CSV table of C-alpha atoms and ligand atoms in Angstrom, one decimal:
chain,number,residue,atom,x,y,z
A,1,MET,CA,21.1,-7.9,16.4
A,2,HIS,CA,21.0,-10.0,19.6
A,3,GLY,CA,18.2,-10.7,22.0
A,4,PRO,CA,14.5,-10.3,21.6
A,5,LEU,CA,13.1,-7.3,19.8
A,6,ARG,CA,9.9,-5.4,20.3
A,7,TYR,CA,7.8,-4.1,17.4
A,8,ILE,CA,4.5,-2.4,16.5
A,9,THR,CA,2.3,-3.1,13.5
A,10,VAL,CA,1.3,0.0,11.6
A,11,THR,CA,-1.9,-0.1,9.6
A,12,ALA,CA,-3.3,2.3,7.0
A,13,PRO,CA,-6.9,3.7,7.4
A,14,ASP,CA,-8.1,1.2,4.8
A,15,GLY,CA,-6.8,-1.7,6.9
A,16,GLU,CA,-3.7,-2.5,4.9
A,17,ILE,CA,-0.6,-3.2,7.0
A,18,ILE,CA,2.0,-0.7,6.1
A,19,GLY,CA,5.0,-2.1,7.9
A,20,TYR,CA,6.6,-2.8,11.3
A,21,ALA,CA,8.6,-0.5,13.5
A,22,TRP,CA,11.0,-2.3,15.7
A,23,GLY,CA,13.1,-1.5,18.7
A,24,SER,CA,16.1,-3.3,20.2
A,25,ALA,CA,18.0,-2.4,23.4
A,26,ASP,CA,19.7,0.5,21.6
A,27,ASP,CA,18.3,1.0,18.2
A,28,THR,CA,15.1,1.4,16.2
A,29,GLY,CA,14.1,0.7,12.6
A,30,TRP,CA,11.4,0.1,10.1
A,31,ILE,CA,10.5,-2.8,7.9
A,32,HIS,CA,8.2,-2.2,4.9
A,33,ARG,CA,5.7,-4.9,4.2
A,34,ALA,CA,7.1,-6.4,0.9
A,35,ALA,CA,3.8,-6.7,-0.9
A,36,SER,CA,2.3,-3.4,0.1
A,37,SER,CA,0.6,-0.9,-2.2
A,38,THR,CA,2.6,2.1,-3.5
A,39,ASP,CA,0.5,4.3,-1.2
A,40,ALA,CA,1.3,2.2,1.8
A,41,PHE,CA,5.0,2.1,0.9
A,42,ARG,CA,5.1,6.0,0.7
A,43,ALA,CA,3.3,6.1,4.1
A,44,GLY,CA,5.9,3.7,5.4
A,45,VAL,CA,8.7,6.0,4.3
A,46,ASP,CA,7.1,8.8,6.4
A,47,TRP,CA,6.7,6.4,9.4
A,48,PHE,CA,10.4,5.5,9.1
A,49,GLY,CA,11.3,9.2,9.3
A,50,ARG,CA,9.1,9.8,12.3
A,51,ILE,CA,10.5,6.8,14.2
A,52,ARG,CA,14.1,7.8,13.5
A,53,ASP,CA,13.4,11.4,14.5
A,54,ALA,CA,11.8,10.4,17.8
A,55,HIS,CA,14.8,8.2,18.6
A,56,ARG,CA,17.2,10.9,17.7
A,57,ARG,CA,15.4,13.4,20.0
A,58,GLY,CA,16.5,11.1,22.8
A,59,LEU,CA,13.6,8.7,23.3
A,60,THR,CA,14.7,5.1,24.1
A,61,PRO,CA,13.7,2.5,21.5
A,62,ALA,CA,11.1,1.2,24.0
A,63,GLY,CA,9.8,4.7,24.5
A,64,VAL,CA,9.5,5.3,20.7
A,65,LEU,CA,7.4,2.2,20.3
A,66,GLU,CA,5.3,3.0,23.3
A,67,LEU,CA,4.7,6.5,22.0
A,68,PHE,CA,3.6,5.5,18.6
A,69,SER,CA,1.6,2.5,19.8
A,70,HIS,CA,-1.1,4.9,20.9
A,71,GLU,CA,-1.6,6.4,17.4
A,72,PRO,CA,-4.6,5.3,15.4
A,73,GLY,CA,-3.9,2.3,13.2
A,74,VAL,CA,-1.0,1.1,15.3
A,75,GLY,CA,-1.1,-2.2,17.2
A,76,PRO,CA,0.2,-2.9,20.7
A,77,VAL,CA,3.9,-3.3,21.4
A,78,THR,CA,4.7,-7.0,20.8
A,79,GLU,CA,7.8,-9.1,21.4
A,80,ALA,CA,9.5,-11.0,18.6
A,81,PRO,CA,12.3,-13.5,19.2
A,82,ASP,CA,14.5,-11.9,16.5
A,83,MET,CA,14.6,-9.8,13.4
A,84,LYS,CA,13.9,-12.8,11.2
A,85,ALA,CA,10.5,-13.3,12.7
A,86,ILE,CA,9.5,-9.7,11.9
A,87,GLU,CA,10.9,-10.0,8.4
A,88,GLU,CA,8.8,-13.2,8.0
A,89,LEU,CA,5.7,-11.2,9.0
A,90,ALA,CA,6.6,-8.5,6.5
A,91,ARG,CA,6.7,-11.1,3.7
A,92,ILE,CA,3.1,-12.3,4.1
A,93,VAL,CA,1.1,-11.7,0.9
A,94,THR,CA,-2.6,-11.3,1.4
A,95,PRO,CA,-5.5,-11.9,-1.0
A,96,ALA,CA,-6.0,-8.2,-1.0
A,97,ASP,CA,-2.5,-7.8,-2.4
A,98,ASP,CA,-3.4,-10.2,-5.2
A,99,ARG,CA,-6.6,-8.3,-5.9
A,100,ARG,CA,-4.8,-5.0,-6.0
A,101,LEU,CA,-2.5,-6.2,-8.8
A,102,VAL,CA,-5.4,-7.8,-10.8
A,103,ASP,CA,-7.3,-4.5,-10.4
A,104,GLN,CA,-4.6,-2.8,-12.5
A,105,LEU,CA,-5.7,-4.7,-15.6
A,106,VAL,CA,-7.9,-2.9,-18.1
A,107,PRO,CA,-11.5,-4.1,-18.3
A,108,ALA,CA,-12.6,-6.9,-20.6
A,109,GLY,CA,-13.8,-4.7,-23.5
A,110,HIS,CA,-10.4,-2.8,-23.8
A,111,PRO,CA,-8.7,-3.3,-27.2
A,112,ALA,CA,-5.4,-4.1,-25.5
A,113,TRP,CA,-6.7,-7.6,-24.9
A,114,THR,CA,-7.0,-8.1,-28.7
A,115,TRP,CA,-3.6,-6.7,-29.3
A,116,LEU,CA,-2.1,-9.2,-26.8
A,117,ALA,CA,-4.0,-12.1,-28.3
A,118,GLU,CA,-3.0,-11.2,-31.9
A,119,ALA,CA,0.7,-10.5,-31.1
A,120,TYR,CA,1.1,-13.6,-29.0
A,121,ASP,CA,-0.7,-16.0,-31.4
A,122,SER,CA,1.5,-14.9,-34.2
A,123,LEU,CA,4.8,-15.6,-32.4
A,124,THR,CA,6.9,-18.0,-34.4
A,125,ASP,CA,9.9,-20.1,-33.4
A,126,GLU,CA,12.1,-17.5,-35.0
A,127,ASP,CA,10.7,-14.8,-32.8
A,128,ARG,CA,11.7,-16.9,-29.8
A,129,GLU,CA,15.4,-17.2,-31.0
A,130,VAL,CA,16.8,-14.0,-29.6
A,131,VAL,CA,19.7,-12.4,-31.5
A,132,TRP,CA,22.4,-10.6,-29.6
A,133,ASP,CA,23.8,-7.5,-31.2
A,134,ARG,CA,27.5,-7.4,-30.4
A,135,GLY,CA,28.0,-4.0,-31.8
A,136,GLY,CA,29.2,-5.1,-35.3
A,137,GLY,CA,31.9,-3.2,-37.1
A,138,THR,CA,35.0,-2.0,-35.3
A,139,PRO,CA,34.4,-0.1,-32.1
A,140,PRO,CA,36.2,3.2,-31.7
A,141,ASP,CA,39.4,2.9,-29.6
A,142,GLY,CA,38.8,2.2,-26.0
A,143,ALA,CA,35.0,1.7,-26.3
A,144,VAL,CA,33.6,-1.4,-24.7
A,145,GLN,CA,30.9,-3.1,-26.6
A,146,THR,CA,28.2,-4.7,-24.4
A,147,PRO,CA,26.0,-7.1,-26.4
A,148,VAL,CA,22.3,-6.3,-26.3
A,149,PRO,CA,19.5,-8.7,-27.1
A,150,VAL,CA,17.4,-7.8,-30.1
A,151,TYR,CA,13.8,-8.8,-29.8
A,152,SER,CA,11.7,-9.3,-32.9
A,153,GLU,CA,8.9,-6.9,-33.7
A,154,GLN,CA,6.4,-9.6,-32.8
A,155,VAL,CA,7.9,-10.0,-29.3
A,156,GLN,CA,7.9,-6.3,-28.8
A,157,ARG,CA,4.3,-6.1,-29.7
A,158,VAL,CA,3.5,-8.7,-27.0
A,159,LEU,CA,5.5,-6.6,-24.5
A,160,ARG,CA,3.7,-3.4,-25.5
A,161,ALA,CA,0.4,-5.1,-25.2
A,162,LEU,CA,1.3,-6.2,-21.7
A,163,GLN,CA,2.0,-2.6,-20.8
A,164,ASP,CA,-1.2,-1.3,-22.4
A,165,LEU,CA,-3.1,-3.9,-20.4
A,166,GLY,CA,-1.9,-2.6,-17.1
A,167,ALA,CA,0.1,-5.8,-16.4
A,168,VAL,CA,3.2,-3.8,-15.9
A,169,THR,CA,2.5,-1.8,-12.8
A,170,GLU,CA,4.3,0.2,-10.1
A,171,GLU,CA,2.0,-1.5,-7.6
A,172,TYR,CA,4.4,-4.4,-7.7
A,173,ARG,CA,7.9,-3.5,-6.4
A,174,TRP,CA,9.7,-6.1,-8.5
A,175,MET,CA,13.2,-5.2,-7.3
A,176,GLY,CA,12.6,-6.6,-3.8
A,177,HIS,CA,11.5,-10.0,-5.1
A,178,PRO,CA,12.9,-12.9,-7.0
A,179,LEU,CA,11.5,-13.4,-10.5
A,180,PRO,CA,8.3,-15.5,-10.4
A,181,GLU,CA,8.9,-19.1,-11.5
A,182,VAL,CA,6.7,-21.2,-13.7
A,183,PRO,CA,5.0,-23.6,-11.3
A,184,SER,CA,5.2,-27.3,-12.1
A,185,ALA,CA,1.5,-27.3,-13.0
A,186,GLY,CA,2.3,-24.6,-15.6
A,187,HIS,CA,-0.5,-22.4,-14.4
A,188,LEU,CA,0.2,-18.9,-13.0
A,189,ALA,CA,-2.4,-17.1,-10.9
A,190,PRO,CA,-3.4,-13.8,-12.5
A,191,ALA,CA,-1.8,-11.8,-9.8
A,192,ASP,CA,1.5,-13.7,-10.3
A,193,ALA,CA,1.1,-13.1,-14.0
A,194,VAL,CA,1.1,-9.4,-13.3
A,195,ARG,CA,4.1,-9.8,-11.0
A,196,ALA,CA,6.0,-11.7,-13.7
A,197,ALA,CA,5.1,-9.2,-16.5
A,198,THR,CA,6.2,-6.3,-14.4
A,199,ALA,CA,9.4,-7.9,-13.3
A,200,LEU,CA,10.3,-9.0,-16.9
A,201,VAL,CA,9.5,-5.7,-18.7
A,202,CYS,CA,11.1,-3.5,-16.0
A,203,GLY,CA,13.9,-5.9,-15.2
A,204,GLU,CA,15.0,-6.2,-18.9
A,205,ARG,CA,16.4,-2.6,-18.6
A,206,PHE,CA,18.7,-3.7,-15.8
A,207,TYR,CA,19.3,-7.3,-16.8
A,208,PRO,CA,19.3,-7.5,-20.6
A,209,GLY,CA,18.2,-10.9,-21.8
A,210,LEU,CA,15.6,-11.5,-19.1
A,211,ILE,CA,12.8,-11.6,-21.6
A,212,GLY,CA,14.8,-14.0,-23.8
A,213,ASP,CA,15.2,-16.3,-20.9
A,214,ALA,CA,11.5,-16.1,-20.2
A,215,LEU,CA,10.7,-17.0,-23.8
A,216,HIS,CA,12.7,-20.2,-23.3
A,217,SER,CA,11.7,-21.1,-19.8
A,218,GLY,CA,8.0,-20.7,-20.6
A,219,LEU,CA,7.5,-17.9,-18.1
A,220,LEU,CA,6.3,-15.5,-20.8
A,221,ASP,CA,3.9,-18.1,-22.2
A,222,ALA,CA,2.6,-18.9,-18.7
A,223,LEU,CA,1.9,-15.3,-17.9
A,224,VAL,CA,0.2,-14.4,-21.2
A,225,LEU,CA,-2.0,-17.5,-20.9
A,226,SER,CA,-2.9,-16.7,-17.4
A,227,LEU,CA,-3.9,-13.2,-18.3
A,228,ARG,CA,-5.9,-14.4,-21.2
A,229,ALA,CA,-7.7,-17.0,-19.1
A,230,TRP,CA,-8.5,-14.2,-16.6
A,231,HIS,CA,-9.8,-12.0,-19.4
A,232,ALA,CA,-12.0,-14.8,-20.7
A,233,GLU,CA,-13.4,-15.5,-17.3
A,234,PRO,CA,-12.4,-12.7,-14.9
A,235,ALA,CA,-14.7,-13.6,-12.0
A,236,ALA,CA,-13.7,-17.2,-11.6
A,237,GLU,CA,-10.0,-16.5,-12.2
A,238,GLY,CA,-10.0,-13.7,-9.8
A,239,ALA,CA,-11.5,-15.9,-7.1
A,240,SER,CA,-8.9,-18.6,-7.8
A,241,SER,CA,-6.2,-16.1,-7.4
A,242,ALA,CA,-7.5,-15.3,-3.9
A,243,ARG,CA,-7.7,-19.0,-3.2
A,244,SER,CA,-4.1,-19.5,-4.1
A,245,GLY,CA,-3.0,-16.9,-1.5
A,246,ARG,CA,-2.1,-17.6,2.1
A,247,THR,CA,-5.7,-17.7,3.2
A,248,GLU,CA,-8.3,-20.2,2.4
A,249,ASP,CA,-11.5,-18.4,3.3
A,250,ASP,CA,-11.9,-15.0,1.8
A,251,SER,CA,-15.6,-14.5,2.1
A,252,GLY,CA,-15.4,-12.1,5.1
A,253,ARG,CA,-13.4,-9.5,3.2
A,254,GLN,CA,-14.9,-6.5,1.6
A,255,ALA,CA,-14.6,-6.7,-2.2
A,256,PRO,CA,-12.9,-3.7,-3.7
A,257,ALA,CA,-14.7,-1.5,-6.2
A,258,VAL,CA,-13.7,-3.5,-9.3
A,259,PRO,CA,-15.7,-5.0,-12.1
A,260,VAL,CA,-15.1,-8.5,-10.7
A,261,PRO,CA,-18.4,-10.0,-9.5
A,262,VAL,CA,-18.1,-12.5,-6.8
A,263,VAL,CA,-19.1,-15.9,-7.9
A,264,ALA,CA,-19.1,-19.3,-6.4
A,265,PRO,CA,-15.7,-20.9,-6.8
A,266,ARG,CA,-15.5,-23.5,-9.5
A,267,THR,CA,-15.5,-27.0,-8.1
A,268,SER,CA,-13.9,-28.8,-11.0
A,269,GLY,CA,-10.3,-29.4,-10.1
A,270,SER,CA,-8.4,-28.6,-13.3
A,271,ALA,CA,-4.8,-28.8,-12.1
A,272,PRO,CA,-3.8,-30.2,-8.7
A,273,ARG,CA,-2.8,-27.4,-6.4
A,274,PRO,CA,0.3,-27.6,-4.3
A,275,PRO,CA,-0.4,-28.2,-0.6
A,276,GLN,CA,-1.1,-24.9,1.0
A,277,ALA,CA,0.7,-23.5,4.0
A,278,PRO,CA,-1.6,-23.3,7.1
A,279,VAL,CA,-3.2,-19.9,7.4
A,280,ARG,CA,-1.3,-18.0,10.1
A,281,CYS,CA,-2.4,-15.1,12.3
A,282,ARG,CA,-1.0,-11.9,11.0
A,283,TYR,CA,-0.4,-10.6,14.5
A,284,CYS,CA,1.1,-13.5,16.4
A,285,GLY,CA,1.8,-16.1,13.7
A,286,GLY,CA,-0.4,-18.7,15.5
A,287,SER,CA,-2.6,-21.2,13.6
A,288,PRO,CA,-5.4,-21.9,13.0
A,289,ALA,CA,-6.5,-18.5,11.8
A,290,VAL,CA,-9.2,-17.1,9.6
A,291,ASP,CA,-9.3,-14.2,7.2
A,292,VAL,CA,-11.6,-11.6,8.9
A,293,SER,CA,-11.7,-7.8,9.3
A,294,PHE,CA,-12.9,-5.9,12.3
A,295,ARG,CA,-14.0,-2.3,12.2
A,296,ALA,CA,-14.4,0.7,14.5
A,297,HIS,CA,-16.4,3.8,13.9
A,298,ARG,CA,-16.4,7.2,15.5
A,299,GLY,CA,-18.9,9.9,14.7
A,300,LEU,CA,-18.6,13.4,16.3
A,301,LEU,CA,-21.0,15.8,14.6
A,302,LEU,CA,-19.5,16.2,11.2
A,303,LEU,CA,-16.3,14.3,11.9
A,304,LEU,CA,-16.6,10.6,10.9
A,305,GLY,CA,-13.7,8.2,11.6
A,306,PHE,CA,-13.4,4.7,10.3
A,307,ARG,CA,-10.8,2.2,11.2
A,308,ARG,CA,-10.4,-1.4,10.0
A,309,MET,CA,-8.0,-4.1,11.0
A,310,ASP,CA,-7.6,-7.1,8.6
A,311,GLY,CA,-6.6,-10.6,9.4
A,312,PRO,CA,-5.9,-13.4,9.1
A,313,MET,CA,-6.4,-13.6,12.8
A,314,CYS,CA,-6.3,-16.5,15.3
A,315,ARG,CA,-9.0,-16.9,17.9
A,316,MET,CA,-7.1,-15.0,20.6
A,317,CYS,CA,-6.0,-12.0,18.5
A,318,GLY,CA,-9.4,-11.9,16.7
A,319,LEU,CA,-11.2,-11.7,20.0
A,320,GLY,CA,-8.8,-9.1,21.3
A,321,VAL,CA,-9.3,-6.9,18.2
A,322,HIS,CA,-13.0,-7.4,18.1
A,323,ARG,CA,-13.5,-6.4,21.8
A,324,ALA,CA,-11.3,-3.3,21.5
A,325,LEU,CA,-12.9,-2.0,18.2
A,326,THR,CA,-16.4,-2.9,19.2
A,327,THR,CA,-16.1,-1.2,22.6
A,328,HIS,CA,-14.7,1.8,20.9
A,329,THR,CA,-17.6,1.9,18.5
A,330,LEU,CA,-20.2,1.4,21.3
A,331,CYS,CA,-18.6,4.4,23.0
A,332,TRP,CA,-17.9,6.7,20.1
A,333,GLY,CA,-20.0,5.4,17.3
A,334,TRP,CA,-23.2,7.5,17.8
A,335,TRP,CA,-22.5,11.1,18.0
A,336,SER,CA,-23.5,12.2,14.5
A,337,PRO,CA,-26.8,11.7,12.7
A,338,LEU,CA,-25.4,9.3,10.1
A,339,SER,CA,-23.4,7.4,12.7
A,340,LEU,CA,-26.5,7.0,14.9
A,341,VAL,CA,-28.7,5.5,12.2
A,342,LEU,CA,-26.2,3.9,9.8
A,343,PHE,CA,-22.5,3.6,10.5
A,344,GLY,CA,-22.6,2.7,14.2
A,345,PRO,CA,-25.1,-0.1,13.9
A,346,LEU,CA,-23.5,-1.3,10.6
A,347,THR,CA,-20.1,-1.5,12.2
A,348,LEU,CA,-21.4,-3.5,15.2
A,349,VAL,CA,-23.3,-6.0,13.0
A,350,ARG,CA,-20.3,-6.5,10.8
A,351,ASN,CA,-18.1,-7.1,13.8
A,352,LEU,CA,-20.6,-9.6,15.2
A,353,LEU,CA,-20.6,-11.5,12.0
A,354,ALA,CA,-16.8,-11.6,11.9
A,355,VAL,CA,-16.4,-12.6,15.5
A,356,ARG,CA,-18.6,-15.6,15.0
A,357,ARG,CA,-16.1,-16.9,12.5
A,358,VAL,CA,-13.2,-16.3,14.9
A,359,GLU,CA,-15.0,-18.0,17.8
A,360,ARG,CA,-15.4,-21.2,15.8
A,361,LEU,CA,-11.6,-21.5,15.7
A,362,ALA,CA,-9.7,-23.8,18.0
A,363,GLN,CA,-7.2,-22.3,20.4
A,364,PRO,CA,-4.1,-21.3,18.3
A,365,GLY,CA,-0.9,-23.2,18.7
A,366,PRO,CA,2.2,-21.5,19.9
A,367,GLY,CA,2.8,-18.3,17.8
A,368,LEU,CA,5.9,-17.8,15.8
A,369,LEU,CA,6.2,-14.4,17.3
A,370,GLY,CA,5.6,-14.9,21.0
A,371,ARG,CA,3.1,-12.5,22.5
A,372,ARG,CA,-0.4,-12.3,21.0
A,373,PHE,CA,-3.3,-10.0,21.6
A,374,ASP,CA,-4.9,-10.5,25.0
A,375,PRO,CA,-8.6,-10.8,24.5
A,376,GLY,CA,-9.2,-9.1,27.8
A,377,LEU,CA,-12.6,-8.6,29.3
A,378,PRO,CA,-15.7,-9.4,27.2
A,379,VAL,CA,-17.4,-6.3,25.7
A,380,HIS,CA,-20.3,-6.5,28.2
A,381,ARG,CA,-17.9,-6.1,31.1
A,382,ARG,CA,-16.3,-3.0,29.8
A,383,PRO,CA,-17.9,0.2,31.2
A,384,ARG,CA,-17.2,2.2,28.1
A,385,ALA,CA,-19.5,0.0,26.1
A,386,TYR,CA,-22.5,1.2,28.1
A,387,VAL,CA,-22.1,4.7,26.7
A,388,ALA,CA,-24.2,3.2,23.9
A,389,LEU,CA,-27.2,3.3,26.2
A,390,ILE,CA,-27.3,7.1,26.1
A,391,PRO,CA,-28.2,7.5,22.4
A,392,LEU,CA,-30.5,4.4,22.8
A,393,VAL,CA,-32.4,5.9,25.7
A,394,TRP,CA,-32.5,9.2,23.9
A,395,VAL,CA,-34.0,7.6,20.8
A,396,VAL,CA,-36.6,5.8,22.9
A,397,CYS,CA,-37.5,9.1,24.7
A,398,LEU,CA,-37.9,10.8,21.3
A,399,ILE,CA,-40.2,8.1,20.1
A,400,VAL,CA,-42.2,8.2,23.2
A,401,ALA,CA,-42.5,11.9,23.0
A,402,ALA,CA,-43.5,11.8,19.4
A,403,VAL,CA,-46.2,9.1,20.1
A,404,ARG,CA,-47.6,11.2,23.0
A,405,ALA,CA,-47.6,14.4,20.9
A,406,GLY,CA,-49.3,12.5,18.0
A,407,GLY,CA,-51.8,10.7,20.3
B,1,LIG,ZN1,-2.9,-14.3,16.8
């Protein structure tokens, strides 16, 4: 694939990036975001079909991107220097991805936690010595005997407990990723522990001996200890998982509905953390960037529409997204009773809080991916924003009328 590519970013209604549709001079394609949820992955399969069909019907690649860029949840057509740059974007793992994996774990009171603790604590050195069954006896003529590892009952109890805990989950597509390694500090973040448990238990069926290797390398120990530490103190460990992600500041995100209360991060530095990569803008790759979400709301009688775009975003992209979504809300966010009194104002206030964090950022350095969002005109210079005056005037008139009628 030579020459620059163009692409669009496709986002699910809940704000999760599903993947990227690209177009070159003569072809189109789709790249799934590697860490996406199963729902997003399935949606991505649909998107891939739609893009391929549009191209087959005779639209040029540029035409396909242009067509789909107007759909809800799809970003503007953007240029990338090459395919690697888009693949790089698709590899970004967000704190929300980490949280989704940790959310798969059963709550603290569940007996599976005891099963794991009991099974793991009673592992002996013998259990760690994996025996390979080479078939024994004389194989029938022509049969090929493949040796299979035989894990002790104790090891199998640990593996079963990991499954009962929810640490083996289809929310992690282990096949597309290398096996997590034990970091030099020996401490795995809880989300990485779920990744490792999933890859080991599922991968063993395809690569017999994987679990035996993990018993020797310390990976199995690291993941069990990480899960148990999370179980002992889910709130703090959950927060530390988010901190170890690509973004440093997670306070602007909406916490999912999980029994993980948000607490102040622990200040005691237990193990030195490896230096973190700078936070990069999800849309253009520029830095500095901050993890924020912007929202848009549309209310039309009974039809309520919500849209959310997640960061990390640099100053330019953040301003661009803020101005577009806020103007949309000012124009469309009033036309149902709930929207007027609740969702419209709430969306605007949240966007204002988020944009203040973006405005504090310095101008981003050159992006990895060329073009970034154009912030465009400020909201107050966009005529559509003044549609908001209509419901405002109407409410004032209602109040005045009510006061007069009462007086
Ligand atoms: Zn940016």
